[in-house]
Amino acid sequence: MANADAAFGFVPVRHMSGYAPRANKYTIGSGYATDIFNGDMVVLASDGEVEQAAATNTNNLGVFAGCSYTASDGSYVYSERWPASTVATDIIAYVYDDPYTVFKVQSAGTPAQTNVGNCADIVVGTGSTITNQSAMEISGTMAAGSAQCKILALYDAPENSFGANAVMEVLINEHLLKGTAGI
């Protein structure tokens, strides 16, 4: 059976230590003009605020798990997506930021057993404003050189196998909290 081609972003599945993954708090700039979806990889920008990651970023912070804020009308909002250009106060972004959190993510390529241990950058897709779910995936270009994600294994699920659109387990390889240069 072929793997489904349905990118869903990064989903935390475990921590290398055996503990449960957990999110920490950061902020997003009021009026930040890009949607950030649940499961999107994010970076910490030079102003100390979270932004959606792009392919080849090296200051990757983790994976977006939702946000809360006080809207301009005074209401409290919790959302799994940061809506682009939202003007708000008290903004909190929840991010799985531990560099040893393992995520499952779909590949845009055709991974094989020989790709375990390789690295791949991300591919930014357009997330869903209905489900608030990311459409990020890892690139089909997987190699020994450095890239954003380190491939650990094929994700263990009955409907998943090596081949086109396989779901892989990855670590964020180029992680801000893992010895890369500062921002």
GROMACS .gro file of C-alpha atoms in nm:
model
  183
    1MET     CA    1   0.000   0.000   0.000
    2ALA     CA    2   0.140   0.343  -0.095
    3ASN     CA    3   0.200   0.610   0.166
    4ALA     CA    4  -0.050   0.896   0.160
    5ASP     CA    5   0.079   1.230   0.031
    6ALA     CA    6  -0.059   1.446   0.312
    7ALA     CA    7   0.201   1.666   0.481
    8PHE     CA    8   0.109   1.746   0.843
    9GLY     CA    9   0.410   1.929   0.982
   10PHE     CA   10   0.617   1.814   1.276
   11VAL     CA   11   0.446   1.615   1.553
   12PRO     CA   12   0.634   1.538   1.876
   13VAL     CA   13   0.642   1.163   1.938
   14ARG     CA   14   0.895   1.121   2.217
   15HIS     CA   15   1.203   1.261   2.386
   16MET     CA   16   1.542   1.089   2.358
   17SER     CA   17   1.553   1.067   2.741
   18GLY     CA   18   1.221   0.884   2.761
   19TYR     CA   19   1.039   1.182   2.916
   20ALA     CA   20   0.730   1.331   2.754
   21PRO     CA   21   0.790   1.628   2.521
   22ARG     CA   22   0.667   1.962   2.651
   23ALA     CA   23   0.634   2.311   2.513
   24ASN     CA   24   0.788   2.629   2.653
   25LYS     CA   25   0.674   2.989   2.622
   26TYR     CA   26   0.808   3.250   2.381
   27THR     CA   27   0.650   3.550   2.211
   28ILE     CA   28   0.544   3.655   1.863
   29GLY     CA   29   0.555   4.018   1.755
   30SER     CA   30   0.218   4.189   1.738
   31GLY     CA   31   0.129   4.224   1.371
   32TYR     CA   32   0.371   3.949   1.258
   33ALA     CA   33   0.252   3.904   0.900
   34THR     CA   34   0.291   3.528   0.844
   35ASP     CA   35   0.059   3.248   0.955
   36ILE     CA   36   0.228   3.000   1.189
   37PHE     CA   37   0.051   2.665   1.199
   38ASN     CA   38   0.048   2.389   1.459
   39GLY     CA   39   0.346   2.173   1.362
   40ASP     CA   40   0.546   2.444   1.184
   41MET     CA   41   0.916   2.467   1.261
   42VAL     CA   42   0.998   2.809   1.402
   43VAL     CA   43   1.310   3.019   1.451
   44LEU     CA   44   1.406   3.276   1.709
   45ALA     CA   45   1.460   3.601   1.520
   46SER     CA   46   1.719   3.863   1.615
   47ASP     CA   47   1.449   4.061   1.800
   48GLY     CA   48   1.392   3.761   2.032
   49GLU     CA   49   1.054   3.676   1.883
   50VAL     CA   50   0.933   3.355   1.717
   51GLU     CA   51   0.885   3.343   1.339
   52GLN     CA   52   0.801   3.065   1.095
   53ALA     CA   53   1.117   2.887   0.977
   54ALA     CA   54   1.226   2.882   0.616
   55ALA     CA   55   1.428   2.619   0.433
   56THR     CA   56   1.797   2.630   0.531
   57ASN     CA   57   1.751   2.841   0.851
   58THR     CA   58   2.012   2.742   1.109
   59ASN     CA   59   1.868   2.924   1.412
   60ASN     CA   60   1.579   2.677   1.444
   61LEU     CA   61   1.414   2.693   1.785
   62GLY     CA   62   1.160   2.412   1.769
   63VAL     CA   63   0.805   2.335   1.664
   64PHE     CA   64   0.503   2.559   1.715
   65ALA     CA   65   0.230   2.411   1.936
   66GLY     CA   66  -0.016   2.702   1.947
   67CYS     CA   67  -0.046   3.047   2.099
   68SER     CA   68  -0.254   3.263   2.327
   69TYR     CA   69  -0.303   3.639   2.329
   70THR     CA   70  -0.530   3.926   2.418
   71ALA     CA   71  -0.703   4.041   2.099
   72SER     CA   72  -0.749   4.408   2.013
   73ASP     CA   73  -1.113   4.384   2.133
   74GLY     CA   74  -0.991   4.272   2.479
   75SER     CA   75  -1.091   3.905   2.444
   76TYR     CA   76  -0.856   3.620   2.541
   77VAL     CA   77  -0.775   3.390   2.250
   78TYR     CA   78  -0.609   3.048   2.242
   79SER     CA   79  -0.535   2.917   1.895
   80GLU     CA   80  -0.338   2.634   1.736
   81ARG     CA   81  -0.244   2.888   1.464
   82TRP     CA   82  -0.099   3.236   1.471
   83PRO     CA   83  -0.321   3.427   1.224
   84ALA     CA   84  -0.106   3.651   1.003
   85SER     CA   85  -0.102   4.023   1.090
   86THR     CA   86  -0.290   3.980   1.419
   87VAL     CA   87  -0.255   4.285   1.642
   88ALA     CA   88  -0.258   4.173   2.005
   89THR     CA   89  -0.095   4.199   2.346
   90ASP     CA   90   0.020   3.940   2.602
   91ILE     CA   91   0.121   3.709   2.316
   92ILE     CA   92   0.254   3.366   2.416
   93ALA     CA   93   0.382   3.116   2.162
   94TYR     CA   94   0.411   2.756   2.283
   95VAL     CA   95   0.711   2.582   2.127
   96TYR     CA   96   0.854   2.232   2.160
   97ASP     CA   97   1.208   2.366   2.195
   98ASP     CA   98   1.410   2.082   2.345
   99PRO     CA   99   1.676   1.981   2.090
  100TYR     CA  100   1.629   1.614   2.183
  101THR     CA  101   1.256   1.597   2.107
  102VAL     CA  102   1.187   1.345   1.831
  103PHE     CA  103   0.926   1.446   1.573
  104LYS     CA  104   0.743   1.254   1.303
  105VAL     CA  105   0.722   1.431   0.969
  106GLN     CA  106   0.643   1.334   0.612
  107SER     CA  107   0.918   1.333   0.350
  108ALA     CA  108   0.870   1.509   0.018
  109GLY     CA  109   1.096   1.245  -0.133
  110THR     CA  110   1.137   0.869  -0.137
  111PRO     CA  111   1.336   0.773   0.174
  112ALA     CA  112   1.504   0.434   0.206
  113GLN     CA  113   1.682   0.261   0.494
  114THR     CA  114   2.007   0.412   0.359
  115ASN     CA  115   1.876   0.761   0.446
  116VAL     CA  116   1.872   0.690   0.821
  117GLY     CA  117   2.142   0.915   0.965
  118ASN     CA  118   2.120   1.161   0.673
  119CYS     CA  119   2.004   1.520   0.705
  120ALA     CA  120   1.735   1.713   0.518
  121ASP     CA  121   1.607   2.070   0.513
  122ILE     CA  122   1.239   2.155   0.549
  123VAL     CA  123   0.987   2.232   0.279
  124VAL     CA  124   0.738   2.499   0.383
  125GLY     CA  125   0.386   2.422   0.263
  126THR     CA  126   0.066   2.619   0.307
  127GLY     CA  127  -0.104   2.509   0.626
  128SER     CA  128  -0.480   2.477   0.668
  129THR     CA  129  -0.675   2.772   0.809
  130ILE     CA  130  -0.958   2.525   0.874
  131THR     CA  131  -0.768   2.265   1.081
  132ASN     CA  132  -0.480   2.500   1.177
  133GLN     CA  133  -0.241   2.216   1.086
  134SER     CA  134   0.097   2.271   0.924
  135ALA     CA  135   0.187   2.142   0.579
  136MET     CA  136   0.563   2.140   0.638
  137GLU     CA  137   0.763   1.831   0.545
  138ILE     CA  138   1.127   1.740   0.500
  139SER     CA  139   1.293   1.772   0.163
  140GLY     CA  140   1.342   1.476  -0.064
  141THR     CA  141   1.709   1.575  -0.080
  142MET     CA  142   1.863   1.372   0.201
  143ALA     CA  143   2.240   1.358   0.238
  144ALA     CA  144   2.533   1.329   0.476
  145GLY     CA  145   2.592   1.707   0.481
  146SER     CA  146   2.446   1.933   0.748
  147ALA     CA  147   2.081   2.038   0.718
  148GLN     CA  148   1.791   2.134   0.945
  149CYS     CA  149   1.675   1.781   1.037
  150LYS     CA  150   1.858   1.457   1.122
  151ILE     CA  151   1.672   1.144   1.009
  152LEU     CA  152   1.657   0.884   1.289
  153ALA     CA  153   1.421   0.616   1.162
  154LEU     CA  154   1.110   0.525   0.971
  155TYR     CA  155   0.809   0.613   1.190
  156ASP     CA  156   0.659   0.286   1.314
  157ALA     CA  157   0.299   0.268   1.193
  158PRO     CA  158   0.120  -0.006   0.995
  159GLU     CA  159   0.030   0.228   0.708
  160ASN     CA  160   0.386   0.365   0.674
  161SER     CA  161   0.676   0.217   0.477
  162PHE     CA  162   0.995   0.331   0.309
  163GLY     CA  163   0.915   0.489  -0.025
  164ALA     CA  164   0.743   0.800  -0.158
  165ASN     CA  165   0.599   1.024   0.118
  166ALA     CA  166   0.724   0.805   0.402
  167VAL     CA  167   0.682   0.944   0.752
  168MET     CA  168   1.019   0.967   0.926
  169GLU     CA  169   1.137   1.030   1.282
  170VAL     CA  170   1.372   1.328   1.301
  171LEU     CA  171   1.557   1.555   1.541
  172ILE     CA  172   1.611   1.922   1.469
  173ASN     CA  173   1.977   1.909   1.371
  174GLU     CA  174   2.050   2.281   1.327
  175HIS     CA  175   1.901   2.388   1.660
  176LEU     CA  176   1.960   2.720   1.834
  177LEU     CA  177   1.992   2.552   2.174
  178LYS     CA  178   2.234   2.285   2.052
  179GLY     CA  179   2.561   2.467   2.001
  180THR     CA  180   2.493   2.667   1.685
  181ALA     CA  181   2.598   3.031   1.668
  182GLY     CA  182   2.383   3.296   1.838
  183ILE     CA  183   2.139   3.514   1.649
   0.00000   0.00000   0.00000
